[in-house]
mmCIF file of C-alpha atoms in Angstrom:
data_model
loop_
_atom_site.group_PDB
_atom_site.id
_atom_site.type_symbol
_atom_site.label_atom_id
_atom_site.label_comp_id
_atom_site.label_asym_id
_atom_site.label_seq_id
_atom_site.Cartn_x
_atom_site.Cartn_y
_atom_site.Cartn_z
ATOM 1 C CA MET R 219 -32.629 -0.420 3.801
ATOM 2 C CA CYS R 220 -31.983 -1.624 7.340
ATOM 3 C CA LEU R 221 -35.584 -1.016 8.448
ATOM 4 C CA ALA R 222 -37.293 -2.761 5.558
ATOM 5 C CA ASP R 223 -38.574 -6.276 6.230
ATOM 6 C CA LYS R 224 -37.750 -8.411 3.201
ATOM 7 C CA GLY R 225 -40.920 -10.431 3.819
ATOM 8 C CA LEU R 226 -43.204 -7.424 3.377
ATOM 9 C CA ALA R 227 -44.602 -6.873 -0.071
ATOM 10 C CA SER R 228 -45.895 -3.289 -0.310
ATOM 11 C CA PHE R 229 -43.769 -0.251 0.515
ATOM 12 C CA THR R 230 -44.061 3.496 0.500
ATOM 13 C CA ARG R 231 -41.620 6.364 1.022
ATOM 14 C CA LEU R 232 -41.750 8.341 4.238
ATOM 15 C CA HIS R 233 -40.324 11.847 4.629
ATOM 16 C CA ILE R 234 -36.971 11.839 6.375
ATOM 17 C CA TYR R 235 -35.589 14.817 8.268
ATOM 18 C CA THR R 236 -31.897 14.254 7.671
ATOM 19 C CA PHE R 237 -30.102 16.580 10.097
ATOM 20 C CA THR R 238 -31.863 17.582 13.256
ATOM 21 C CA ARG R 239 -29.684 20.001 15.187
ATOM 22 C CA GLN R 240 -29.443 22.934 12.794
ATOM 23 C CA CYS R 241 -29.847 23.748 9.121
ATOM 24 C CA THR R 242 -26.674 23.353 7.097
ATOM 25 C CA ILE R 243 -27.937 24.831 3.821
ATOM 26 C CA PHE R 244 -27.239 28.547 3.536
ATOM 27 C CA PRO R 245 -29.373 30.335 0.912
ATOM 28 C CA PRO R 246 -28.063 33.383 -0.993
ATOM 29 C CA GLY R 247 -27.753 36.341 1.338
ATOM 30 C CA ILE R 248 -27.296 34.205 4.447
ATOM 31 C CA VAL R 249 -23.688 34.310 5.607
ATOM 32 C CA ARG R 250 -22.145 31.649 7.806
ATOM 33 C CA MET R 251 -19.359 32.935 10.055
ATOM 34 C CA ILE R 252 -16.231 31.030 9.054
ATOM 35 C CA MET R 253 -14.166 30.090 12.099
ATOM 36 C CA ILE R 254 -11.585 27.763 10.550
ATOM 37 C CA GLU R 255 -10.056 27.840 7.078
ATOM 38 C CA ILE R 256 -8.091 24.730 6.145
ATOM 39 C CA ARG R 257 -5.939 24.062 3.077
ATOM 40 C CA LEU R 258 -3.615 21.089 3.518
ATOM 41 C CA LYS R 259 -1.532 18.752 1.381
ATOM 42 C CA LYS R 260 0.374 15.713 2.550
ATOM 43 C CA LEU R 261 1.589 12.588 0.775
ATOM 44 C CA LEU R 262 0.526 9.465 2.663
ATOM 45 C CA SER R 263 1.195 5.757 2.271
ATOM 46 C CA SER R 264 -1.813 3.473 2.040
ATOM 47 C CA GLY R 265 -2.453 -0.190 1.331
ATOM 48 C CA GLU R 266 -3.160 0.769 -2.276
ATOM 49 C CA GLY R 267 0.020 2.814 -2.671
ATOM 50 C CA PRO R 268 0.768 6.544 -2.318
ATOM 51 C CA LEU R 269 -2.186 8.712 -1.321
ATOM 52 C CA GLN R 270 -2.224 12.481 -1.772
ATOM 53 C CA LEU R 271 -4.159 14.165 1.019
ATOM 54 C CA ASP R 272 -5.526 17.397 -0.459
ATOM 55 C CA ILE R 273 -7.964 19.164 1.865
ATOM 56 C CA HIS R 274 -9.913 22.382 1.308
ATOM 57 C CA LEU R 275 -12.405 22.923 4.113
ATOM 58 C CA GLU R 276 -14.145 25.757 5.947
ATOM 59 C CA ILE R 277 -15.842 25.261 9.316
ATOM 60 C CA GLY R 278 -18.318 27.651 10.916
ATOM 61 C CA GLN R 279 -18.256 28.963 14.455
ATOM 62 C CA GLY R 280 -19.914 26.540 16.873
ATOM 63 C CA GLU R 281 -20.341 23.930 14.161
ATOM 64 C CA PHE R 282 -20.334 20.203 14.891
ATOM 65 C CA LEU R 283 -18.750 18.696 11.790
ATOM 66 C CA ALA R 284 -18.657 14.940 11.219
ATOM 67 C CA ILE R 285 -16.105 13.392 8.855
ATOM 68 C CA THR R 286 -16.817 9.918 7.540
ATOM 69 C CA GLY R 287 -15.199 7.748 4.906
ATOM 70 C CA PRO R 288 -13.387 4.438 4.419
ATOM 71 C CA SER R 289 -10.423 3.402 6.535
ATOM 72 C CA GLY R 290 -7.097 4.671 5.257
ATOM 73 C CA SER R 291 -8.553 7.770 3.602
ATOM 74 C CA GLY R 292 -6.669 10.229 5.831
ATOM 75 C CA LYS R 293 -9.251 11.127 8.497
ATOM 76 C CA THR R 294 -6.978 10.628 11.524
ATOM 77 C CA THR R 295 -4.089 12.318 9.728
ATOM 78 C CA LEU R 296 -6.298 15.364 9.119
ATOM 79 C CA LEU R 297 -7.028 15.662 12.852
ATOM 80 C CA ARG R 298 -3.335 15.299 13.688
ATOM 81 C CA LEU R 299 -2.473 18.012 11.160
ATOM 82 C CA LEU R 300 -5.036 20.343 12.733
ATOM 83 C CA ALA R 301 -3.660 19.666 16.214
ATOM 84 C CA GLY R 302 -0.064 20.243 15.084
ATOM 85 C CA LEU R 303 0.951 16.652 15.841
ATOM 86 C CA ALA R 304 1.952 15.889 12.235
ATOM 87 C CA PRO R 305 3.757 18.075 9.669
ATOM 88 C CA ALA R 306 2.048 19.116 6.442
ATOM 89 C CA ASP R 307 3.922 19.076 3.135
ATOM 90 C CA GLU R 308 2.102 22.256 2.226
ATOM 91 C CA GLY R 309 -0.742 24.100 3.857
ATOM 92 C CA PHE R 310 -2.547 26.893 5.595
ATOM 93 C CA ILE R 311 -4.708 26.784 8.758
ATOM 94 C CA CYS R 312 -6.354 29.920 10.115
ATOM 95 C CA TYR R 313 -8.518 29.860 13.237
ATOM 96 C CA ASP R 314 -10.598 32.964 13.955
ATOM 97 C CA GLY R 315 -8.035 35.228 12.298
ATOM 98 C CA GLN R 316 -5.058 33.519 13.977
ATOM 99 C CA VAL R 317 -2.725 31.708 11.594
ATOM 100 C CA TRP R 318 -1.750 28.328 12.984
ATOM 101 C CA LEU R 319 0.047 27.110 9.886
ATOM 102 C CA ASP R 320 1.393 28.780 6.773
ATOM 103 C CA THR R 321 4.130 26.737 5.141
ATOM 104 C CA ARG R 322 4.928 29.506 2.656
ATOM 105 C CA GLN R 323 5.577 32.004 5.457
ATOM 106 C CA GLY R 324 7.290 29.496 7.750
ATOM 107 C CA VAL R 325 4.512 29.690 10.392
ATOM 108 C CA ASN R 326 3.793 26.523 12.364
ATOM 109 C CA ARG R 327 2.363 27.000 15.848
ATOM 110 C CA ARG R 328 3.105 24.259 18.352
ATOM 111 C CA PRO R 329 0.227 22.071 19.621
ATOM 112 C CA GLN R 330 0.272 23.935 22.958
ATOM 113 C CA GLU R 331 -0.267 27.225 21.118
ATOM 114 C CA ARG R 332 -3.274 25.966 19.146
ATOM 115 C CA ASN R 333 -5.436 25.242 22.200
ATOM 116 C CA VAL R 334 -7.019 22.121 20.736
ATOM 117 C CA GLY R 335 -8.693 19.320 22.692
ATOM 118 C CA LEU R 336 -8.090 15.878 21.210
ATOM 119 C CA VAL R 337 -9.753 12.583 22.150
ATOM 120 C CA PHE R 338 -8.832 9.264 20.546
ATOM 121 C CA GLN R 339 -10.385 5.819 20.838
ATOM 122 C CA ASP R 340 -7.528 4.999 23.237
ATOM 123 C CA TYR R 341 -8.308 6.787 26.507
ATOM 124 C CA ALA R 342 -4.601 7.471 27.276
ATOM 125 C CA LEU R 343 -5.216 8.077 30.983
ATOM 126 C CA PHE R 344 -2.393 8.060 33.519
ATOM 127 C CA PRO R 345 -2.847 4.745 35.396
ATOM 128 C CA ASN R 346 -1.108 5.997 38.558
ATOM 129 C CA MET R 347 -3.409 9.025 38.890
ATOM 130 C CA THR R 348 -6.991 9.272 40.155
ATOM 131 C CA VAL R 349 -9.778 10.737 38.050
ATOM 132 C CA ARG R 350 -9.303 14.157 39.656
ATOM 133 C CA GLU R 351 -5.514 13.995 39.290
ATOM 134 C CA ASN R 352 -5.838 13.102 35.580
ATOM 135 C CA LEU R 353 -7.912 16.237 35.035
ATOM 136 C CA GLU R 354 -5.749 18.487 37.225
ATOM 137 C CA TYR R 355 -2.618 17.359 35.388
ATOM 138 C CA ALA R 356 -4.040 18.985 32.247
ATOM 139 C CA LEU R 357 -4.391 22.406 33.917
ATOM 140 C CA ALA R 358 -2.283 25.259 32.593
ATOM 141 C CA LYS R 359 0.013 27.122 34.979
ATOM 142 C CA LYS R 360 -1.973 29.224 37.470
ATOM 143 C CA GLN R 361 -5.260 28.103 35.896
ATOM 144 C CA ASP R 362 -8.280 28.167 38.185
ATOM 145 C CA LYS R 363 -9.010 24.606 39.352
ATOM 146 C CA SER R 364 -12.759 25.238 39.452
ATOM 147 C CA ILE R 365 -12.976 24.054 35.836
ATOM 148 C CA VAL R 366 -12.118 20.540 37.063
ATOM 149 C CA ASP R 367 -15.108 20.506 39.422
ATOM 150 C CA GLU R 368 -17.363 21.911 36.681
ATOM 151 C CA LEU R 369 -16.311 19.252 34.191
ATOM 152 C CA MET R 370 -16.641 16.408 36.691
ATOM 153 C CA ALA R 371 -20.152 17.603 37.519
ATOM 154 C CA THR R 372 -21.141 17.891 33.854
ATOM 155 C CA THR R 373 -19.827 14.408 33.022
ATOM 156 C CA GLU R 374 -21.095 12.895 36.307
ATOM 157 C CA LEU R 375 -17.643 11.907 37.515
ATOM 158 C CA ALA R 376 -17.702 13.544 40.962
ATOM 159 C CA GLU R 377 -18.388 10.264 42.766
ATOM 160 C CA LEU R 378 -15.434 8.671 40.953
ATOM 161 C CA GLU R 379 -12.892 11.437 41.614
ATOM 162 C CA SER R 380 -10.698 9.239 43.843
ATOM 163 C CA SER R 381 -10.869 6.190 41.574
ATOM 164 C CA TYR R 382 -8.002 4.959 39.407
ATOM 165 C CA PRO R 383 -8.451 4.147 35.682
ATOM 166 C CA SER R 384 -8.014 0.414 36.240
ATOM 167 C CA THR R 385 -11.185 0.368 38.358
ATOM 168 C CA LEU R 386 -13.312 2.209 35.791
ATOM 169 C CA SER R 387 -15.420 0.837 32.958
ATOM 170 C CA GLY R 388 -14.654 1.758 29.357
ATOM 171 C CA GLY R 389 -17.451 4.319 29.301
ATOM 172 C CA GLN R 390 -16.246 5.912 32.533
ATOM 173 C CA GLN R 391 -12.678 6.105 31.255
ATOM 174 C CA GLN R 392 -13.844 7.788 28.059
ATOM 175 C CA ARG R 393 -15.789 10.327 30.110
ATOM 176 C CA VAL R 394 -12.563 11.134 31.961
ATOM 177 C CA ALA R 395 -10.727 11.490 28.645
ATOM 178 C CA LEU R 396 -13.431 13.846 27.320
ATOM 179 C CA ALA R 397 -13.388 15.961 30.471
ATOM 180 C CA ARG R 398 -9.587 16.124 30.471
ATOM 181 C CA ALA R 399 -9.560 17.329 26.858
ATOM 182 C CA LEU R 400 -11.694 20.318 27.903
ATOM 183 C CA VAL R 401 -9.742 21.373 31.003
ATOM 184 C CA ARG R 402 -7.904 24.157 29.164
ATOM 185 C CA LYS R 403 -11.147 25.326 27.526
ATOM 186 C CA PRO R 404 -10.031 24.566 23.961
ATOM 187 C CA CYS R 405 -11.397 26.520 21.047
ATOM 188 C CA LEU R 406 -11.557 23.363 18.943
ATOM 189 C CA LEU R 407 -12.437 19.804 20.007
ATOM 190 C CA LEU R 408 -11.222 16.927 17.820
ATOM 191 C CA LEU R 409 -12.797 13.484 18.331
ATOM 192 C CA ASP R 410 -11.261 10.511 16.532
ATOM 193 C CA GLU R 411 -13.811 7.679 16.799
ATOM 194 C CA PRO R 412 -13.780 8.004 20.596
ATOM 195 C CA LEU R 413 -16.764 5.691 21.150
ATOM 196 C CA SER R 414 -16.187 2.973 18.561
ATOM 197 C CA ALA R 415 -14.897 0.397 21.071
ATOM 198 C CA LEU R 416 -17.899 0.735 23.397
ATOM 199 C CA ASP R 417 -21.168 -1.182 23.319
ATOM 200 C CA ALA R 418 -24.318 0.442 21.932
ATOM 201 C CA ASP R 419 -25.940 1.463 25.240
ATOM 202 C CA ILE R 420 -22.808 3.103 26.647
ATOM 203 C CA ARG R 421 -22.081 4.730 23.287
ATOM 204 C CA ALA R 422 -25.551 6.304 23.228
ATOM 205 C CA ARG R 423 -25.085 7.747 26.731
ATOM 206 C CA LEU R 424 -21.670 9.165 25.901
ATOM 207 C CA GLN R 425 -23.059 10.769 22.747
ATOM 208 C CA ASN R 426 -25.384 12.710 25.040
ATOM 209 C CA TYR R 427 -22.399 13.822 27.138
ATOM 210 C CA ILE R 428 -20.522 14.956 24.017
ATOM 211 C CA LEU R 429 -23.495 16.977 22.802
ATOM 212 C CA ARG R 430 -23.972 18.494 26.251
ATOM 213 C CA LEU R 431 -20.301 19.527 26.441
ATOM 214 C CA HIS R 432 -20.338 20.908 22.883
ATOM 215 C CA GLU R 433 -23.275 23.156 23.699
ATOM 216 C CA LYS R 434 -22.315 24.084 27.275
ATOM 217 C CA PHE R 435 -18.802 25.227 26.354
ATOM 218 C CA LYS R 436 -19.808 26.620 22.923
ATOM 219 C CA LEU R 437 -17.220 24.467 21.167
ATOM 220 C CA THR R 438 -16.427 24.007 17.517
ATOM 221 C CA THR R 439 -16.169 20.227 17.182
ATOM 222 C CA ILE R 440 -14.891 17.837 14.520
ATOM 223 C CA LEU R 441 -15.851 14.172 14.861
ATOM 224 C CA VAL R 442 -14.440 11.275 12.851
ATOM 225 C CA SER R 443 -16.987 8.455 12.787
ATOM 226 C CA HIS R 444 -18.241 5.541 10.673
ATOM 227 C CA ASP R 445 -21.453 5.284 12.713
ATOM 228 C CA TYR R 446 -24.387 6.938 10.913
ATOM 229 C CA ARG R 447 -26.472 6.827 14.113
ATOM 230 C CA GLU R 448 -23.770 8.839 15.839
ATOM 231 C CA ILE R 449 -23.464 11.255 12.910
ATOM 232 C CA PHE R 450 -27.213 11.885 12.691
ATOM 233 C CA LYS R 451 -27.454 12.408 16.441
ATOM 234 C CA LEU R 452 -24.486 14.736 16.931
ATOM 235 C CA ALA R 453 -23.464 16.509 13.750
ATOM 236 C CA SER R 454 -24.828 19.695 12.227
ATOM 237 C CA ARG R 455 -22.928 18.943 8.993
ATOM 238 C CA VAL R 456 -21.160 15.930 7.520
ATOM 239 C CA VAL R 457 -18.525 15.504 4.836
ATOM 240 C CA ALA R 458 -16.774 12.427 3.484
ATOM 241 C CA LEU R 459 -13.057 11.926 3.023
ATOM 242 C CA HIS R 460 -12.312 9.515 0.203
ATOM 243 C CA ARG R 461 -8.850 8.892 -1.224
ATOM 244 C CA GLY R 462 -7.611 12.076 0.436
ATOM 245 C CA GLN R 463 -10.348 14.311 -1.018
ATOM 246 C CA ILE R 464 -13.358 15.958 0.652
ATOM 247 C CA SER R 465 -16.710 15.045 -0.914
ATOM 248 C CA GLN R 466 -20.370 14.749 -0.029
ATOM 249 C CA PRO R 467 -21.166 11.504 1.814
ATOM 250 C CA ASP R 468 -23.538 8.827 0.582
ATOM 251 C CA LEU R 469 -25.980 8.896 3.480
ATOM 252 C CA PRO R 470 -29.341 7.140 3.768
ATOM 253 C CA ALA R 471 -31.979 9.527 2.382
ATOM 254 C CA ALA R 472 -35.255 7.710 2.957
ATOM 255 C CA VAL R 473 -36.793 4.735 4.713
ATOM 256 C CA LEU R 474 -39.135 2.273 3.035
ATOM 257 C CA PHE R 475 -41.998 1.033 5.182
ATOM 258 C CA SER R 476 -44.769 -1.490 4.634
ATOM 259 C CA SER R 477 -48.357 -0.626 5.466
ATOM 260 C CA GLY R 478 -49.089 -4.262 6.311
ATOM 261 C CA ARG R 479 -52.605 -5.698 6.183
ATOM 262 C CA GLU R 480 -53.863 -3.357 8.881
ATOM 263 C CA GLY R 481 -51.982 -0.326 7.524
ATOM 264 C CA ASP R 482 -50.087 -0.108 10.817
ATOM 265 C CA LEU R 483 -46.369 -0.611 11.391
ATOM 266 C CA ARG R 484 -44.711 0.107 14.750
ATOM 267 C CA LEU R 485 -40.994 0.757 15.181
ATOM 268 C CA SER R 486 -38.945 1.756 18.210
ATOM 269 C CA GLY R 487 -36.508 4.629 18.121
ATOM 270 C CA GLU R 488 -34.609 7.163 20.201
ATOM 271 C CA VAL R 489 -35.819 10.748 20.681
ATOM 272 C CA LEU R 490 -33.176 13.172 19.397
ATOM 273 C CA THR R 491 -34.878 16.558 19.671
ATOM 274 C CA ILE R 492 -38.268 18.073 20.450
ATOM 275 C CA GLU R 493 -39.077 21.265 18.549
ATOM 276 C CA GLU R 494 -42.023 23.648 18.465
ATOM 277 C CA GLU R 495 -43.790 23.598 15.114
ATOM 278 C CA GLY R 496 -46.891 25.721 14.539
ATOM 279 C CA ALA R 497 -49.512 24.965 17.157
ATOM 280 C CA GLY R 498 -47.829 21.704 18.091
ATOM 281 C CA PHE R 499 -44.430 20.052 18.163
ATOM 282 C CA ALA R 500 -42.142 17.956 15.972
ATOM 283 C CA ILE R 501 -40.173 15.088 17.484
ATOM 284 C CA ASN R 502 -37.119 13.857 15.638
ATOM 285 C CA VAL R 503 -36.756 10.127 16.261
ATOM 286 C CA LEU R 504 -33.717 8.060 15.305
ATOM 287 C CA ILE R 505 -34.837 4.694 13.873
ATOM 288 C CA GLY R 506 -31.957 2.567 12.657
ATOM 289 C CA ASN R 507 -29.741 4.789 10.499
ATOM 290 C CA ASN R 508 -32.490 7.303 9.761
ATOM 291 C CA VAL R 509 -34.237 10.196 11.465
ATOM 292 C CA VAL R 510 -38.025 10.447 11.213
ATOM 293 C CA ARG R 511 -39.821 13.718 11.943
ATOM 294 C CA VAL R 512 -43.010 12.939 13.854
ATOM 295 C CA PRO R 513 -45.780 15.496 14.520
ATOM 296 C CA ALA R 514 -46.937 15.640 18.142
ATOM 297 C CA MET R 515 -49.342 17.503 20.402
ATOM 298 C CA PRO R 516 -48.418 19.052 23.776
ATOM 299 C CA ARG R 517 -49.850 16.033 25.635
ATOM 300 C CA ASP R 518 -47.508 13.735 23.676
ATOM 301 C CA ILE R 519 -44.341 15.434 24.906
ATOM 302 C CA GLN R 520 -45.163 15.516 28.616
ATOM 303 C CA ARG R 521 -42.248 13.966 30.517
ATOM 304 C CA LEU R 522 -40.591 13.137 27.180
ATOM 305 C CA HIS R 523 -36.893 13.966 26.848
ATOM 306 C CA PRO R 524 -34.084 13.498 24.287
ATOM 307 C CA GLY R 525 -32.607 10.050 24.756
ATOM 308 C CA ASP R 526 -35.951 8.422 25.639
ATOM 309 C CA THR R 527 -37.084 5.377 23.670
ATOM 310 C CA VAL R 528 -40.463 5.666 21.977
ATOM 311 C CA THR R 529 -42.548 3.641 19.552
ATOM 312 C CA VAL R 530 -43.640 5.270 16.307
ATOM 313 C CA SER R 531 -46.785 3.965 14.655
ATOM 314 C CA PHE R 532 -47.069 4.373 10.876
ATOM 315 C CA GLN R 533 -50.779 4.380 10.095
ATOM 316 C CA ALA R 534 -51.702 4.897 6.451
ATOM 317 C CA PHE R 535 -48.124 6.054 5.956
ATOM 318 C CA GLN R 536 -48.506 8.928 8.480
ATOM 319 C CA PRO R 537 -46.142 8.613 11.491
ATOM 320 C CA GLU R 538 -47.831 8.887 14.875
ATOM 321 C CA LEU R 539 -46.099 8.797 18.256
ATOM 322 C CA VAL R 540 -47.202 5.978 20.562
ATOM 323 C CA ARG R 541 -46.291 6.394 24.261
#
């Protein structure tokens, strides 16, 4: 594992809390409201020859779904099919009772009629337009412009509203692209590795923006990503796409730690969430590719926020937060 020091001799397993934002296991009798039903087939060309994309997927209302998998497995094509930017050989897409695609009935709504926000790794901003003009260009006819001000405030772009893309950093340009994708208040947000070209610090900040936008606008979001840190931080559920088929991903399930001579190992991580638990709290901390659930008292969480960096001390194999 990435957190195990090869020079340490004795190890023990530590409980890992895999997904932190909401439970994705639905026991008998608990019904998840299905927002999107997807059945798609499309023959693709890959480096290994023909690839049959065959997707059967249901997505719940307000869900943040991550799709991972090797390159060339059809992840980007799936997003383009959902957005109406690529034709399916055969398929059916239904969003909240509205049929977007039904090849048997000859139904195929145009991208404009699907109200989907789409963000790629390439920012695709208009170079001759300012930040504000890029967002306003995405407005529908007679749409209230106040949404532009709201989005610029949420993504902290107000001070850059008169700037042109060429003067912005990569992280700033991606914030503009994210805000622009939400101007028409889409029902579905599709993110195709939007942060993969950015460095780690900027990527972490933008992940916070994405999560904030997802929750503020009550979006249903699909993220394509190879970054397990990103998946653990953002997604409420994750699936893998391999050779055109949906499957369960092979995610890290546990971390091995050494007690060391003193029985004390300290590791730094990022706070993801802080939750009430009994008389105290539980802090979910991202360490490497894994999320550790750390018990805490009220005094431990004072002035502590998601995104903060903390040190976790593992004493006698029991995690303890060190401020």
